[in-house]
PDB file of C-alpha atoms in Angstrom:
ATOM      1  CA  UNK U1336       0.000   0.000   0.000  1.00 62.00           C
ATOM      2  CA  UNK U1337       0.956   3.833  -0.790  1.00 70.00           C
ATOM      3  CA  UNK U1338       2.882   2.383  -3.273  1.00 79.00           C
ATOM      4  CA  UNK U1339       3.880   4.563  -6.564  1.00 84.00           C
ATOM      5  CA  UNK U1340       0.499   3.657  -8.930  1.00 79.00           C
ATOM      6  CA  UNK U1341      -1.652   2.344  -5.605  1.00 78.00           C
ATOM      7  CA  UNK U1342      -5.234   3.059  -5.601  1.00 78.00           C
ATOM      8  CA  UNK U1343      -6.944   2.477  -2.239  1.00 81.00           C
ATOM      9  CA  UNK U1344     -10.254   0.789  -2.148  1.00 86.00           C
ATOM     10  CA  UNK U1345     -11.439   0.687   1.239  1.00 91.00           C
ATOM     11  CA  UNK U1346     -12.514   3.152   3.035  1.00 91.00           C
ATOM     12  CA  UNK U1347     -12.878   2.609   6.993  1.00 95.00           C
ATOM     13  CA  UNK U1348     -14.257   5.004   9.096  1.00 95.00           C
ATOM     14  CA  UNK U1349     -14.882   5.296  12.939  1.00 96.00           C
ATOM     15  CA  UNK U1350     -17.189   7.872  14.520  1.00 96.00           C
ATOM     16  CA  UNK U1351     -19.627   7.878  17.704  1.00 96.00           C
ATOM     17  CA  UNK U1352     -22.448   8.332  15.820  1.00 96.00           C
ATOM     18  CA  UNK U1353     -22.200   6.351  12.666  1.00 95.00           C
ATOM     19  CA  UNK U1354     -26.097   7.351  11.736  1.00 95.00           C
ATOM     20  CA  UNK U1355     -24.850  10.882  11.322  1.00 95.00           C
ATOM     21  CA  UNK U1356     -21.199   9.713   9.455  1.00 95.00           C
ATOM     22  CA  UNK U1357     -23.612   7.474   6.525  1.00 94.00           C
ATOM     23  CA  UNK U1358     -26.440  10.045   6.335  1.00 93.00           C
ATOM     24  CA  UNK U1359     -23.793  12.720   5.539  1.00 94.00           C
ATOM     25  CA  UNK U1360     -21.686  10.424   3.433  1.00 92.00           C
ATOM     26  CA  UNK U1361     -24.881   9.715   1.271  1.00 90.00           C
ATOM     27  CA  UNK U1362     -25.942  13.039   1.395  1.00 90.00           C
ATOM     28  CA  UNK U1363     -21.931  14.392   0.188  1.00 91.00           C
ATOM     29  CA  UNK U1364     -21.555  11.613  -2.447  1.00 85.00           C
ATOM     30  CA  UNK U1365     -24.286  10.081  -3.335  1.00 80.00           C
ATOM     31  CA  UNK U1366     -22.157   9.242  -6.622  1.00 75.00           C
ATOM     32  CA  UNK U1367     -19.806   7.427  -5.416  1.00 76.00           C
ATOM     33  CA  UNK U1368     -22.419   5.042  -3.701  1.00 77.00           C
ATOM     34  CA  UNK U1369     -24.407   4.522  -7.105  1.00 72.00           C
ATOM     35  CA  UNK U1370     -22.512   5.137 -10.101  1.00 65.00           C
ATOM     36  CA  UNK U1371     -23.750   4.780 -13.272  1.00 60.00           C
ATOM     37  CA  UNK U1372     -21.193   2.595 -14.582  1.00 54.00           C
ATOM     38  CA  UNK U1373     -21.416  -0.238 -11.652  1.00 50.00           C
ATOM     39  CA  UNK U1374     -25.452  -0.478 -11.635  1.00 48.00           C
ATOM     40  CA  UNK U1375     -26.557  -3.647 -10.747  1.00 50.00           C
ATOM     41  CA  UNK U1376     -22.975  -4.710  -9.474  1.00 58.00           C
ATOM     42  CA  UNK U1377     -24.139  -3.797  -5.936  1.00 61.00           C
ATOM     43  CA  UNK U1378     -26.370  -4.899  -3.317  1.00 67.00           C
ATOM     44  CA  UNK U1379     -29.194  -3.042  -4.760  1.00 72.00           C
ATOM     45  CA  UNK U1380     -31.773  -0.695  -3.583  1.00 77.00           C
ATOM     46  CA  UNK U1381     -32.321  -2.616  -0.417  1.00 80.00           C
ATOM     47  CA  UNK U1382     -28.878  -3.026   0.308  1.00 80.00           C
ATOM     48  CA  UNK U1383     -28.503   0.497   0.210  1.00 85.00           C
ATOM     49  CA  UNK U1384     -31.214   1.274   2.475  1.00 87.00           C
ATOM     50  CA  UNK U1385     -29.567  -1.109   5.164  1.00 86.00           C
ATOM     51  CA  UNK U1386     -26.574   0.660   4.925  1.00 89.00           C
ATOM     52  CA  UNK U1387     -28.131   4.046   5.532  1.00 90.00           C
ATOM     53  CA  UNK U1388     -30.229   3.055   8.122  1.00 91.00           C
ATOM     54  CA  UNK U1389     -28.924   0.524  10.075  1.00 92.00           C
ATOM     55  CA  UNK U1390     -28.497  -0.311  14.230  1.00 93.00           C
ATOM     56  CA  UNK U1391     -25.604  -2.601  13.608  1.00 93.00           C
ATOM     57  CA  UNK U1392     -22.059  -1.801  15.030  1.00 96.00           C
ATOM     58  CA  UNK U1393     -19.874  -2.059  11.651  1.00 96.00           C
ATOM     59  CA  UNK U1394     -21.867  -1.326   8.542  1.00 95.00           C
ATOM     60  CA  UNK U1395     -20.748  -1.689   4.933  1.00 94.00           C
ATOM     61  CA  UNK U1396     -21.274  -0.537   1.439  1.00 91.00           C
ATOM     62  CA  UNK U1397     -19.239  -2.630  -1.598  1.00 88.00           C
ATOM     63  CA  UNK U1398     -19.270  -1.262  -4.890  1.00 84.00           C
ATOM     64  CA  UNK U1399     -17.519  -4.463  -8.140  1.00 79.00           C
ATOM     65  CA  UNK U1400     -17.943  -3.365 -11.872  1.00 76.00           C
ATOM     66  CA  UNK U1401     -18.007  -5.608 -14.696  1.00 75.00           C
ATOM     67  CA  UNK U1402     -13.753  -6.495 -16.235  1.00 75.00           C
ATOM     68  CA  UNK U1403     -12.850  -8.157 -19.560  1.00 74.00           C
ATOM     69  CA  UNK U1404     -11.851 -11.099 -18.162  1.00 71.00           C
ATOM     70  CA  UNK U1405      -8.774 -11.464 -20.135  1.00 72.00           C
ATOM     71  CA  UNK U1406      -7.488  -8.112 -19.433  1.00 72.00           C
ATOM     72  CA  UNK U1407      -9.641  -6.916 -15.890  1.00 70.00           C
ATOM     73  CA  UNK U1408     -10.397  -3.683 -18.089  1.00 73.00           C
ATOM     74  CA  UNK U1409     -13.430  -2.011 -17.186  1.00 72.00           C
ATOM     75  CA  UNK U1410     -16.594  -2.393 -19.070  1.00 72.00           C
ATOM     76  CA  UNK U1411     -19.106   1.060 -19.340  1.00 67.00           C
ATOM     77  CA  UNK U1412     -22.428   0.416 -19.040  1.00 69.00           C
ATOM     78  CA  UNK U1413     -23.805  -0.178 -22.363  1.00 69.00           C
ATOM     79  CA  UNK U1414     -20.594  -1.139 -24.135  1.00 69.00           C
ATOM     80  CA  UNK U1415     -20.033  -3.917 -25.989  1.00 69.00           C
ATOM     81  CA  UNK U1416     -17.563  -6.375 -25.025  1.00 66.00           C
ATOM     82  CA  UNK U1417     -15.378  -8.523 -27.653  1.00 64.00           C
ATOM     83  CA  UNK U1418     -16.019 -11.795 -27.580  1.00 64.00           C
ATOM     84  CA  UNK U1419     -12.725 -14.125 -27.765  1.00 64.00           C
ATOM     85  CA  UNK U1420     -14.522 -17.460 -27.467  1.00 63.00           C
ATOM     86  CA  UNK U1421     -17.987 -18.520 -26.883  1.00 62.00           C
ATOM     87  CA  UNK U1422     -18.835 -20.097 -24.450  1.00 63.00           C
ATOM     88  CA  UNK U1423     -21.926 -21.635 -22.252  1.00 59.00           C
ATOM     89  CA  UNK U1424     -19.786 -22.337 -19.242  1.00 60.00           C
ATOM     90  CA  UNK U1425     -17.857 -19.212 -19.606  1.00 65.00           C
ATOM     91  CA  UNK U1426     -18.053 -15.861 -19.579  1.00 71.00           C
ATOM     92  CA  UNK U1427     -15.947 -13.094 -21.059  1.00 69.00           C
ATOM     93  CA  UNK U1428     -16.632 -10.901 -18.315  1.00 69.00           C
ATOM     94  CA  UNK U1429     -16.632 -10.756 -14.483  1.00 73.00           C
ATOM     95  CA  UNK U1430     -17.276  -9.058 -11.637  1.00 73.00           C
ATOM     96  CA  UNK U1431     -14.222  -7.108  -9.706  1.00 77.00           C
ATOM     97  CA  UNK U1432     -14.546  -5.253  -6.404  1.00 79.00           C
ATOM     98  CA  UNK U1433     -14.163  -1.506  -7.065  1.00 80.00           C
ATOM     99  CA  UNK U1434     -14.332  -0.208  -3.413  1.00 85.00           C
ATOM    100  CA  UNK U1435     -16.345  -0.301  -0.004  1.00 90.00           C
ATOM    101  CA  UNK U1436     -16.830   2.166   2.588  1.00 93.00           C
ATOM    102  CA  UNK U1437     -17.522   0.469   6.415  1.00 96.00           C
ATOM    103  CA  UNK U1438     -18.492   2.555   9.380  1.00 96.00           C
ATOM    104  CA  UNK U1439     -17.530   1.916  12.745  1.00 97.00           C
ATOM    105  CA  UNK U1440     -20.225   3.322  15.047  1.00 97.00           C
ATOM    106  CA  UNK U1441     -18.083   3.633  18.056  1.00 95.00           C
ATOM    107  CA  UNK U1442     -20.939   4.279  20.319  1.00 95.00           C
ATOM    108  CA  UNK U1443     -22.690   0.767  19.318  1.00 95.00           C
ATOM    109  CA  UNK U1444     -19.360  -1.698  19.332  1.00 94.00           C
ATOM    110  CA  UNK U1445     -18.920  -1.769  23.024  1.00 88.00           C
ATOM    111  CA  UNK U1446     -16.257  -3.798  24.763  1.00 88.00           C
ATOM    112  CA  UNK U1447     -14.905  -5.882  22.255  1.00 89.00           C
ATOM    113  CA  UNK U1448     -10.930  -7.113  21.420  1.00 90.00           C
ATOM    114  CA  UNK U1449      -9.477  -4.774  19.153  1.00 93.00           C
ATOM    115  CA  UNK U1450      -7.984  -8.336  17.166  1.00 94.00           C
ATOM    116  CA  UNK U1451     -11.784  -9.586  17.244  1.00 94.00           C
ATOM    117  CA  UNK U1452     -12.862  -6.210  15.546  1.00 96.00           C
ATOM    118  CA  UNK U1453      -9.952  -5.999  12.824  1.00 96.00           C
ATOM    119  CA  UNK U1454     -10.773  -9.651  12.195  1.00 97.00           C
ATOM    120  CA  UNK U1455     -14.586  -8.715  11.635  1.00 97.00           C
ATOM    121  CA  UNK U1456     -13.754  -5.856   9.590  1.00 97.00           C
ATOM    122  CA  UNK U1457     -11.411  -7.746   7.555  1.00 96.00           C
ATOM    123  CA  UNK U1458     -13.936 -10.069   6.483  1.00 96.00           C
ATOM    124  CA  UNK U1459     -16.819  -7.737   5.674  1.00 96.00           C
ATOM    125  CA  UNK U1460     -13.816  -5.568   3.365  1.00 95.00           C
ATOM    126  CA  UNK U1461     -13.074  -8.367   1.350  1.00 93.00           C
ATOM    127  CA  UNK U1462     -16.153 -10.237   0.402  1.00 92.00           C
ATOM    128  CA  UNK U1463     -19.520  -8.569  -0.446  1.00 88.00           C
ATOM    129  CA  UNK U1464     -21.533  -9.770   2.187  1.00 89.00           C
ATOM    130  CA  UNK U1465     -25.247  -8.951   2.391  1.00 87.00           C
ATOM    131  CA  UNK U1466     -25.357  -7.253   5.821  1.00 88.00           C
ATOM    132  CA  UNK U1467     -28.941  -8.767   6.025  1.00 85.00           C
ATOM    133  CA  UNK U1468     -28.121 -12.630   6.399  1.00 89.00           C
ATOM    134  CA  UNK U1469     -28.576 -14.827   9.123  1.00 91.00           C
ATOM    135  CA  UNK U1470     -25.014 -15.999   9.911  1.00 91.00           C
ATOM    136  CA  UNK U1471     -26.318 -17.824  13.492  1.00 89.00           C
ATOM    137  CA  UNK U1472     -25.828 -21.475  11.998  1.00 91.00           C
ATOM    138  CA  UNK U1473     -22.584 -20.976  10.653  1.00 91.00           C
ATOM    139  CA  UNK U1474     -19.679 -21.309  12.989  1.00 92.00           C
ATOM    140  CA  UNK U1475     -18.362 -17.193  11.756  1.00 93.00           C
ATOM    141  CA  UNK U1476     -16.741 -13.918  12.726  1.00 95.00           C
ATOM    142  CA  UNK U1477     -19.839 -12.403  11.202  1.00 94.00           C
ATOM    143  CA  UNK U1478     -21.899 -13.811  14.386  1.00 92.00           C
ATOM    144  CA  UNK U1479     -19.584 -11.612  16.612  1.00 93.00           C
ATOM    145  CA  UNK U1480     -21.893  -8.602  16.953  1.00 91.00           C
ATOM    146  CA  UNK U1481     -24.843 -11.247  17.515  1.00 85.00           C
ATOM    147  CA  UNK U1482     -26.608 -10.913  20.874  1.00 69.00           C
ATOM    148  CA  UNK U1483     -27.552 -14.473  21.318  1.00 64.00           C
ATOM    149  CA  UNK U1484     -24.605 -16.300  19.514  1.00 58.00           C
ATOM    150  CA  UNK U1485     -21.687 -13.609  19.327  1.00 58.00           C
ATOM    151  CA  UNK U1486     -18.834 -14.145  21.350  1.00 69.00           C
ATOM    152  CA  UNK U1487     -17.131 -11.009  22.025  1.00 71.00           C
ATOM    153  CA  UNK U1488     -13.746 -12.144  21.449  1.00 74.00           C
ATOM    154  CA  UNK U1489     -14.121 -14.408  18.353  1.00 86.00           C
ATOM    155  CA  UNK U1490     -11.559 -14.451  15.567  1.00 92.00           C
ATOM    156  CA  UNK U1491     -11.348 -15.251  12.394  1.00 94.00           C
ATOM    157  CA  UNK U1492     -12.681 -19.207  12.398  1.00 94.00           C
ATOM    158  CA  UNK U1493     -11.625 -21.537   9.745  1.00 93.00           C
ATOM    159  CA  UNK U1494     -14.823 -21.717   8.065  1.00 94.00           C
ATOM    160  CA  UNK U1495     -14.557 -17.742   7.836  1.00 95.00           C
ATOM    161  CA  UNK U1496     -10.613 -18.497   6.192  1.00 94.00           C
ATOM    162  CA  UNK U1497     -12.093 -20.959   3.833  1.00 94.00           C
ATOM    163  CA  UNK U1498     -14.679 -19.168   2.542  1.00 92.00           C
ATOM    164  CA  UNK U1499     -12.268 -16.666   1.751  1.00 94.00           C
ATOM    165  CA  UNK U1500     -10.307 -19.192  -0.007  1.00 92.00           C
ATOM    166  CA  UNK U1501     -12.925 -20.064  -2.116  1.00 90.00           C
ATOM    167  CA  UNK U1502     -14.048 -16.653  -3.360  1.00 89.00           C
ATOM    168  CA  UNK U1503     -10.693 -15.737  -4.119  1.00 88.00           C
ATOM    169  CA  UNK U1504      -9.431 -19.159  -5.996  1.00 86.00           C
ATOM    170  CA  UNK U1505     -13.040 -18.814  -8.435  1.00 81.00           C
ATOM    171  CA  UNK U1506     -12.256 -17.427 -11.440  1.00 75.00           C
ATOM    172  CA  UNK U1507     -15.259 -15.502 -11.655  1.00 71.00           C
ATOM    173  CA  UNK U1508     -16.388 -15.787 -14.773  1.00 71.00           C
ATOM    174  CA  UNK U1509     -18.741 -18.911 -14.789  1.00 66.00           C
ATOM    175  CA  UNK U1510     -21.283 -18.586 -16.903  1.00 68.00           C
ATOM    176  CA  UNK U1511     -24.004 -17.974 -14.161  1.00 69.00           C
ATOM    177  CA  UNK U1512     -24.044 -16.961 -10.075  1.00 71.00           C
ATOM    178  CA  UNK U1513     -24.926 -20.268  -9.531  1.00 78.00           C
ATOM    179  CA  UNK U1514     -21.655 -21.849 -10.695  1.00 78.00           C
ATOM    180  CA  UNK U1515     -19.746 -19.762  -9.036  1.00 77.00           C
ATOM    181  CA  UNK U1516     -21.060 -20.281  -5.840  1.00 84.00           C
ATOM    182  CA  UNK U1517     -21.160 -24.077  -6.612  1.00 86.00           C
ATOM    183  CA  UNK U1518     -17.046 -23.306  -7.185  1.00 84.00           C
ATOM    184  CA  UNK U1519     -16.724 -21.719  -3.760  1.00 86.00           C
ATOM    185  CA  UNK U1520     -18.754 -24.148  -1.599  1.00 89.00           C
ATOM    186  CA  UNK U1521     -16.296 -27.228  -3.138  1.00 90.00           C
ATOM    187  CA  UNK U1522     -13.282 -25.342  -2.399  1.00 87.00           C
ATOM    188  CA  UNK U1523     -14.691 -25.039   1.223  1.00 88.00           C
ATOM    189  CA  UNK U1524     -15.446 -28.240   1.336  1.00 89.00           C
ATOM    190  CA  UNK U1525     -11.938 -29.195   0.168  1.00 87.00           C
ATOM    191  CA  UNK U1526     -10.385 -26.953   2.670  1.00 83.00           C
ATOM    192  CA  UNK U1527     -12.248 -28.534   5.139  1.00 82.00           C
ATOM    193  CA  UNK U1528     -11.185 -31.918   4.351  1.00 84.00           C
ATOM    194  CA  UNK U1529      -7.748 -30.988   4.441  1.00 83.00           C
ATOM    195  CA  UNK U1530      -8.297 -29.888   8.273  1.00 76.00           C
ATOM    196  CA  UNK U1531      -9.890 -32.849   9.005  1.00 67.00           C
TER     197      UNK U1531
END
């Protein structure tokens, strides 16, 4: 990082009232949370809403945009993209994360480990996760803010590590969602068996 060429593309903020910190952010750059040229690379409308309003401790906003997937060139809504092969499994394009902006409502976090926070954080800054899901059965860092299952000084759990593993070893440029998530959940599974 801060490297001659780097381009930082997280953005993590900390204030004691995080309502304020989003409202204004949305209010100030309202741009930068829905640009044209990423629509329908985000969490949509309802996404967006959570983000403005929400209770929770940490809150997030990701923005991806459609790459060549050859080259990881950005695509402009509406271009056309040059097909080098056809294919029905895949795809000449895929999705790349862009940025993401996560607010740290210091008033809500309470006493927590600061290692149990950056390991939270981490995870919510490099995968898109839909701040919405229900996390409880899945043995997570994302359950660490949970009243009933969160324990305050959780890390980073191996499932949390694989599924990082998978996300980042799939291509992304299956032909559908679907296979892609089919990709991830056998590289879990793989990872798992390797513990094991």
């Amino acid at each position: 990082p801060g490297a001659p060429g780097c381009k930082p593309h997280i953005l993590i903020m900390a204030d004691h009232d995080g309502d304020a910190l989003a409202a204004r952010l949305v209010q100030d750059h309202l741009r930068k949370f829905l640009p044209a040229e990423t629509h329908g690379t985000d969490l949509g409308r309802k996404g967006f809403e959570i983000f403005k309003t929400s209770d929770a401790p940490v809150r997030w906003w990701h923005l991806s945009q459609t790459v060549q997937n050859e080259t990881g060139a950005p695509i402009p809504r509406g271009e056309s993209v040059l097909v080098r092969g056809a294919s029905r499994l895949r795809s000449n394009v895929r999705q790349q994360m862009a940025g993401a902006i996560i607010i740290l409502d210091a008033a809500r976090i309470g006493t927590i480990s600061f290692a149990s926070l950056t390991d939270y954080v981490a995870m919510v800054a490099l995968a898109q996760i839909d701040a919405g899901a229900d996390t409880r059965e899945f043995p997570t860092i994302l359950n660490l803010f949970d009243a009933a299952s969160g324990e305050r000084t959780a890390r980073l759990t191996s499932w949390d590590l694989d599924y990082l593993t998978g996300l980042y070893e799939t291509p992304g440029n299956a032909a559908s969602t679907g296979a892609d998530a089919r990709h991830i959940a056998r590289k879990m599974l793989d990872e798992s068996r390797k513990q094991d």
